[in-house]
Amino acid sequence: MSYARDMIETTPVVVEFDPADLTECIEACFDCLQACTACADACLGEERVAELVACIRLNLDCADVCETTGKMLSRQTEYDPALVQSTLQTCALACQVCGDECDSHSEMHEHCRVCADACRRCEAACQKLIDAAAA
């Protein structure tokens, strides 16, 4: 269960993004964090782990970026729009790169397919907020 929407709806400040889009992005960031962390762990358990070093590294990097982005988006009081925009762009890029890497292993490793799906969802959610801020 996620409390993101409840927290957004009860904040005493005016939220700059559409609450549904903001909620989706926060949840997608934290879901991607979990998927990337679990995928890195699963890669470490594979027999041919040496072939997955880049995947593991990108999983861990993407997880860190998603965590930071989800936390920043959860703080709407006095946020810096330029910093949030830059973080969203970084998160979208991290998810794209990690998703591409996981896609390249998805036929052999189901955990990579699941992770790629989480990355694509997060990338799209970040891009939606980026586009909304530019409008």
PDB file of C-alpha atoms in Angstrom:
ATOM      1  CA  MET A   1       0.000   0.000   0.000  1.00  0.00           C
ATOM      2  CA  SER A   2       1.232   3.447  -0.856  1.00  0.00           C
ATOM      3  CA  TYR A   3       0.547   6.595   1.096  1.00  0.00           C
ATOM      4  CA  ALA A   4       1.901   8.971  -1.552  1.00  0.00           C
ATOM      5  CA  ARG A   5      -1.528  10.146  -2.744  1.00  0.00           C
ATOM      6  CA  ASP A   6      -2.823  10.623   0.810  1.00  0.00           C
ATOM      7  CA  MET A   7       0.220  12.695   1.717  1.00  0.00           C
ATOM      8  CA  ILE A   8      -0.056  14.830  -1.427  1.00  0.00           C
ATOM      9  CA  GLU A   9      -3.746  15.464  -0.765  1.00  0.00           C
ATOM     10  CA  THR A  10      -3.128  16.476   2.845  1.00  0.00           C
ATOM     11  CA  THR A  11      -0.094  18.728   2.359  1.00  0.00           C
ATOM     12  CA  PRO A  12      -0.719  22.328   3.457  1.00  0.00           C
ATOM     13  CA  VAL A  13       0.964  23.755   0.329  1.00  0.00           C
ATOM     14  CA  VAL A  14      -0.203  23.993  -3.257  1.00  0.00           C
ATOM     15  CA  VAL A  15       1.355  21.113  -5.177  1.00  0.00           C
ATOM     16  CA  GLU A  16       2.862  22.255  -8.482  1.00  0.00           C
ATOM     17  CA  PHE A  17       2.141  19.011 -10.369  1.00  0.00           C
ATOM     18  CA  ASP A  18      -1.100  17.200 -11.065  1.00  0.00           C
ATOM     19  CA  PRO A  19      -1.600  15.076  -7.909  1.00  0.00           C
ATOM     20  CA  ALA A  20      -2.317  11.897  -9.891  1.00  0.00           C
ATOM     21  CA  ASP A  21       0.805  12.333 -12.056  1.00  0.00           C
ATOM     22  CA  LEU A  22       2.941  13.191  -9.026  1.00  0.00           C
ATOM     23  CA  THR A  23       1.649  10.153  -7.149  1.00  0.00           C
ATOM     24  CA  GLU A  24       2.334   7.892 -10.121  1.00  0.00           C
ATOM     25  CA  CYS A  25       5.887   9.180 -10.421  1.00  0.00           C
ATOM     26  CA  ILE A  26       6.664   8.804  -6.715  1.00  0.00           C
ATOM     27  CA  GLU A  27       5.300   5.256  -6.698  1.00  0.00           C
ATOM     28  CA  ALA A  28       7.096   4.392  -9.953  1.00  0.00           C
ATOM     29  CA  CYS A  29      10.393   5.678  -8.517  1.00  0.00           C
ATOM     30  CA  PHE A  30      10.114   3.566  -5.381  1.00  0.00           C
ATOM     31  CA  ASP A  31       8.924   0.515  -7.341  1.00  0.00           C
ATOM     32  CA  CYS A  32      11.879   0.901  -9.704  1.00  0.00           C
ATOM     33  CA  LEU A  33      14.235   1.263  -6.739  1.00  0.00           C
ATOM     34  CA  GLN A  34      13.005  -2.062  -5.411  1.00  0.00           C
ATOM     35  CA  ALA A  35      13.066  -3.809  -8.796  1.00  0.00           C
ATOM     36  CA  CYS A  36      16.585  -2.609  -9.597  1.00  0.00           C
ATOM     37  CA  THR A  37      17.895  -3.609  -6.182  1.00  0.00           C
ATOM     38  CA  ALA A  38      16.330  -7.063  -6.488  1.00  0.00           C
ATOM     39  CA  CYS A  39      17.556  -7.460 -10.069  1.00  0.00           C
ATOM     40  CA  ALA A  40      21.133  -6.634  -9.066  1.00  0.00           C
ATOM     41  CA  ASP A  41      20.876  -9.220  -6.307  1.00  0.00           C
ATOM     42  CA  ALA A  42      19.411 -11.808  -8.684  1.00  0.00           C
ATOM     43  CA  CYS A  43      22.192 -11.101 -11.213  1.00  0.00           C
ATOM     44  CA  LEU A  44      24.726 -11.825  -8.488  1.00  0.00           C
ATOM     45  CA  GLY A  45      23.108 -15.237  -8.053  1.00  0.00           C
ATOM     46  CA  GLU A  46      23.407 -16.180 -11.720  1.00  0.00           C
ATOM     47  CA  GLU A  47      26.025 -18.720 -12.845  1.00  0.00           C
ATOM     48  CA  ARG A  48      27.576 -16.378 -15.418  1.00  0.00           C
ATOM     49  CA  VAL A  49      27.683 -13.328 -13.173  1.00  0.00           C
ATOM     50  CA  ALA A  50      30.748 -11.900 -14.951  1.00  0.00           C
ATOM     51  CA  GLU A  51      28.544 -11.272 -18.009  1.00  0.00           C
ATOM     52  CA  LEU A  52      26.159  -9.224 -15.860  1.00  0.00           C
ATOM     53  CA  VAL A  53      28.592  -6.751 -14.296  1.00  0.00           C
ATOM     54  CA  ALA A  54      27.324  -3.815 -16.372  1.00  0.00           C
ATOM     55  CA  CYS A  55      23.738  -4.765 -15.584  1.00  0.00           C
ATOM     56  CA  ILE A  56      24.452  -4.935 -11.869  1.00  0.00           C
ATOM     57  CA  ARG A  57      26.208  -1.557 -11.909  1.00  0.00           C
ATOM     58  CA  LEU A  58      23.376   0.104 -13.838  1.00  0.00           C
ATOM     59  CA  ASN A  59      20.798  -1.500 -11.558  1.00  0.00           C
ATOM     60  CA  LEU A  60      22.500  -0.048  -8.504  1.00  0.00           C
ATOM     61  CA  ASP A  61      22.959   3.374 -10.091  1.00  0.00           C
ATOM     62  CA  CYS A  62      19.340   3.472 -11.249  1.00  0.00           C
ATOM     63  CA  ALA A  63      18.117   2.376  -7.815  1.00  0.00           C
ATOM     64  CA  ASP A  64      20.032   5.228  -6.167  1.00  0.00           C
ATOM     65  CA  VAL A  65      18.708   7.819  -8.628  1.00  0.00           C
ATOM     66  CA  CYS A  66      15.132   6.541  -8.266  1.00  0.00           C
ATOM     67  CA  GLU A  67      15.351   6.675  -4.489  1.00  0.00           C
ATOM     68  CA  THR A  68      16.582  10.256  -4.545  1.00  0.00           C
ATOM     69  CA  THR A  69      13.953  11.305  -7.076  1.00  0.00           C
ATOM     70  CA  GLY A  70      11.103   9.688  -5.128  1.00  0.00           C
ATOM     71  CA  LYS A  71      12.235  11.391  -1.948  1.00  0.00           C
ATOM     72  CA  MET A  72      12.584  14.797  -3.610  1.00  0.00           C
ATOM     73  CA  LEU A  73       9.149  14.522  -5.210  1.00  0.00           C
ATOM     74  CA  SER A  74       7.690  13.631  -1.813  1.00  0.00           C
ATOM     75  CA  ARG A  75       8.842  17.025  -0.490  1.00  0.00           C
ATOM     76  CA  GLN A  76       6.683  19.704  -2.065  1.00  0.00           C
ATOM     77  CA  THR A  77       7.193  22.510   0.459  1.00  0.00           C
ATOM     78  CA  GLU A  78       9.559  25.180  -0.908  1.00  0.00           C
ATOM     79  CA  TYR A  79      11.095  22.892  -3.528  1.00  0.00           C
ATOM     80  CA  ASP A  80      13.428  24.233  -6.200  1.00  0.00           C
ATOM     81  CA  PRO A  81      11.813  23.735  -9.639  1.00  0.00           C
ATOM     82  CA  ALA A  82      15.135  23.718 -11.531  1.00  0.00           C
ATOM     83  CA  LEU A  83      16.622  21.101  -9.208  1.00  0.00           C
ATOM     84  CA  VAL A  84      13.507  18.927  -9.409  1.00  0.00           C
ATOM     85  CA  GLN A  85      13.486  19.217 -13.214  1.00  0.00           C
ATOM     86  CA  SER A  86      17.146  18.229 -13.411  1.00  0.00           C
ATOM     87  CA  THR A  87      16.582  15.288 -11.075  1.00  0.00           C
ATOM     88  CA  LEU A  88      13.596  14.101 -13.108  1.00  0.00           C
ATOM     89  CA  GLN A  89      15.701  14.249 -16.276  1.00  0.00           C
ATOM     90  CA  THR A  90      18.486  12.280 -14.603  1.00  0.00           C
ATOM     91  CA  CYS A  91      16.022   9.685 -13.351  1.00  0.00           C
ATOM     92  CA  ALA A  92      14.428   9.302 -16.784  1.00  0.00           C
ATOM     93  CA  LEU A  93      17.879   8.811 -18.329  1.00  0.00           C
ATOM     94  CA  ALA A  94      18.994   6.326 -15.650  1.00  0.00           C
ATOM     95  CA  CYS A  95      15.806   4.330 -16.183  1.00  0.00           C
ATOM     96  CA  GLN A  96      16.240   4.377 -19.960  1.00  0.00           C
ATOM     97  CA  VAL A  97      19.843   3.158 -19.789  1.00  0.00           C
ATOM     98  CA  CYS A  98      19.129   0.532 -17.127  1.00  0.00           C
ATOM     99  CA  GLY A  99      15.991  -0.608 -18.931  1.00  0.00           C
ATOM    100  CA  ASP A 100      17.945  -1.028 -22.174  1.00  0.00           C
ATOM    101  CA  GLU A 101      20.614  -3.075 -20.404  1.00  0.00           C
ATOM    102  CA  CYS A 102      18.063  -5.272 -18.654  1.00  0.00           C
ATOM    103  CA  ASP A 103      16.184  -5.743 -21.936  1.00  0.00           C
ATOM    104  CA  SER A 104      19.362  -7.156 -23.440  1.00  0.00           C
ATOM    105  CA  HIS A 105      19.321  -9.929 -20.810  1.00  0.00           C
ATOM    106  CA  SER A 106      15.558 -10.429 -20.579  1.00  0.00           C
ATOM    107  CA  GLU A 107      15.388 -13.526 -22.770  1.00  0.00           C
ATOM    108  CA  MET A 108      17.750 -15.377 -20.423  1.00  0.00           C
ATOM    109  CA  HIS A 109      16.748 -13.817 -17.095  1.00  0.00           C
ATOM    110  CA  GLU A 110      13.142 -13.146 -16.118  1.00  0.00           C
ATOM    111  CA  HIS A 111      14.259 -10.809 -13.331  1.00  0.00           C
ATOM    112  CA  CYS A 112      15.840  -8.572 -15.968  1.00  0.00           C
ATOM    113  CA  ARG A 113      12.543  -8.452 -17.887  1.00  0.00           C
ATOM    114  CA  VAL A 114      10.666  -7.428 -14.748  1.00  0.00           C
ATOM    115  CA  CYS A 115      13.279  -4.798 -13.969  1.00  0.00           C
ATOM    116  CA  ALA A 116      13.159  -3.416 -17.521  1.00  0.00           C
ATOM    117  CA  ASP A 117       9.384  -3.055 -17.182  1.00  0.00           C
ATOM    118  CA  ALA A 118       9.795  -1.131 -13.910  1.00  0.00           C
ATOM    119  CA  CYS A 119      12.412   1.095 -15.527  1.00  0.00           C
ATOM    120  CA  ARG A 120      10.143   1.867 -18.488  1.00  0.00           C
ATOM    121  CA  ARG A 121       7.254   2.749 -16.174  1.00  0.00           C
ATOM    122  CA  CYS A 122       9.441   5.070 -14.109  1.00  0.00           C
ATOM    123  CA  GLU A 123      10.979   6.672 -17.180  1.00  0.00           C
ATOM    124  CA  ALA A 124       7.508   7.423 -18.569  1.00  0.00           C
ATOM    125  CA  ALA A 125       6.269   8.811 -15.239  1.00  0.00           C
ATOM    126  CA  CYS A 126       9.297  11.106 -14.941  1.00  0.00           C
ATOM    127  CA  GLN A 127       8.888  12.248 -18.535  1.00  0.00           C
ATOM    128  CA  LYS A 128       5.246  13.103 -17.886  1.00  0.00           C
ATOM    129  CA  LEU A 129       6.260  15.459 -15.059  1.00  0.00           C
ATOM    130  CA  ILE A 130       9.076  16.926 -17.158  1.00  0.00           C
ATOM    131  CA  ASP A 131       6.603  17.658 -19.954  1.00  0.00           C
ATOM    132  CA  ALA A 132       4.064  19.144 -17.525  1.00  0.00           C
ATOM    133  CA  ALA A 133       6.664  21.493 -16.063  1.00  0.00           C
ATOM    134  CA  ALA A 134       7.696  22.638 -19.546  1.00  0.00           C
ATOM    135  CA  ALA A 135       4.109  23.383 -20.575  1.00  0.00           C
TER     136      ALA A 135
END
